[in-house]
Each structure stands twice: as C-alpha cells, then as structure tokens.
Coordinates of C-alpha atoms in Angstrom, one line a residue:
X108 CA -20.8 34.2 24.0
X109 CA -19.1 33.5 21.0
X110 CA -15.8 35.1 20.4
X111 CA -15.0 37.1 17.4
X112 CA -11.7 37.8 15.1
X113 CA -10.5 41.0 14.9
X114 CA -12.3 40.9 11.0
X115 CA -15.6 40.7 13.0
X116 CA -16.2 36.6 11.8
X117 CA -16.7 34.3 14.7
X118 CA -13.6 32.0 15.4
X119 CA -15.8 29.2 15.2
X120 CA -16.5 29.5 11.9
X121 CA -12.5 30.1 11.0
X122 CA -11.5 26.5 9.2
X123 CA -8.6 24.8 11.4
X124 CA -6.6 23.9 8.0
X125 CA -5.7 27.1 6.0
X126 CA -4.6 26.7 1.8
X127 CA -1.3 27.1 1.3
X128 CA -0.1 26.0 4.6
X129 CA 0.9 22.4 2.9
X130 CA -1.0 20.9 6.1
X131 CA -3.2 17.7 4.3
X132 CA -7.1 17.2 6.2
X133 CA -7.9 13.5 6.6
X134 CA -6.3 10.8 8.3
X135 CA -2.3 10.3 8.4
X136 CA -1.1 7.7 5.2
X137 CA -0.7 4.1 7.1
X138 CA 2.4 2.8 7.0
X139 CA 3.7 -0.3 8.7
X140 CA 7.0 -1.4 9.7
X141 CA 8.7 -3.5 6.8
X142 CA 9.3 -6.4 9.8
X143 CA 6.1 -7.1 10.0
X144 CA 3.9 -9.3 8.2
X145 CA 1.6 -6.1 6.5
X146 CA 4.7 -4.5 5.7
X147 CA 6.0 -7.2 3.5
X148 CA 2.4 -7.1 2.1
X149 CA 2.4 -3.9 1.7
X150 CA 6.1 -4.2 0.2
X151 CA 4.9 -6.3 -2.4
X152 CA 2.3 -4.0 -3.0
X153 CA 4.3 -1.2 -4.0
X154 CA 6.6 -3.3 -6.0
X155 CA 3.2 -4.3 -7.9
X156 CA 2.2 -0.9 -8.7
X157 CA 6.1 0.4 -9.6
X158 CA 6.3 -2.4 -11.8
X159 CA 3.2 -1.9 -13.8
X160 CA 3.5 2.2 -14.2
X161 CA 7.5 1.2 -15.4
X162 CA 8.3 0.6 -19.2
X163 CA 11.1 -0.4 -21.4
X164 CA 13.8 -3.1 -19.9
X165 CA 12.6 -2.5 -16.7
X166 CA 9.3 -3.9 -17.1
X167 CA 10.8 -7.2 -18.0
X168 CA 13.3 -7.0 -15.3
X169 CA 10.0 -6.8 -12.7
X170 CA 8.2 -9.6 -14.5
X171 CA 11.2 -12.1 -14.2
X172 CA 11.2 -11.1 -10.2
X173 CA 7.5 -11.8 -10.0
X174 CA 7.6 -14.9 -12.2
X175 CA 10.5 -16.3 -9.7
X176 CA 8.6 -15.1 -6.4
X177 CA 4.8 -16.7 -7.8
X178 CA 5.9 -19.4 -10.3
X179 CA 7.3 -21.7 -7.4
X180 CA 4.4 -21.5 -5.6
X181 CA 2.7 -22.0 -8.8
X182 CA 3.8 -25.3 -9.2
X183 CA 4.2 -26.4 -5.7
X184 CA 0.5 -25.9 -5.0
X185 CA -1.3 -28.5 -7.6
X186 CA 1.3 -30.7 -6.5
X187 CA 0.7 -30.8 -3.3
X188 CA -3.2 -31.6 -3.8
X189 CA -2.5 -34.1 -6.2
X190 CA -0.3 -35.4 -3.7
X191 CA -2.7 -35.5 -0.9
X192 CA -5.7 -36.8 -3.7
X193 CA -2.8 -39.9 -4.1
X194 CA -3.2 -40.3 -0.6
X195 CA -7.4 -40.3 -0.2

C-alpha cells in the first residue's frame, strides 16, 4: 500500500529536495585540510584561478609570486640532468 499526501499524490513521488529551500542535490564540495599535501594542491589551485580572473596591478603582483614559486624549480631541474648527464 502506498501512502498518499493529504493532496491525494503518493509520497513517493514527492522530490526529497524542494526549490527554494537553498538545500543543493549532488555530492557535498571536497575540501581538504590545508595541512595536507591535496590541500596545498588544492591551495595553489585556487591561487591559479584568482590570479587569472584578477586584473590591473594585481595581476602582476600574482605573476611575480608564481614566477618566484616555478622559476627556481625552473632552473634547478635542467641543471640537475645536466648534472647527472656529466656524470654518465
């Protein structure tokens, strides 16, 4: 026996997430904690996408912390191959 409303329409039938009631379907947003390893990737991530939607002075600003985060490594990885080509 299926039970019915007081409208008459089965309660099976009645959608578990009503509009308007600011409740979102799907699964929760993932979000991990900053101490771990995907958090800091996950940091970087948002940095990426802030810095790219950003104009003006700010823009450069982001590029300079990028440049001074990537640019070491940059450098430090041909130098070690050529390094360890040297030593073959």
């Amino acid at each position: 026996m299926v039970e019915e409303s007081d409208d008459g329409e089965a309660l099976d039938a009645v959608p578990l997430i009503q509009p308007g009631t600011g409740i979102e379907a799907g699964w929760p947003v993932m979000q991990h904690s900053p101490l771990t390893i995907e958090g800091e990737i996950e940091g970087f991530g948002q940095f990426g996408r802030g810095a790219a939607r950003t104009t003006g002075w700010r823009r450069g600003v982001a590029l300079l912390l990028v440049a001074s985060l990537v640019g070491p490594a940059a450098v430090a990885v041909p130098v070690a191959i050529w390094r360890l080509v040297d030593l073959l």
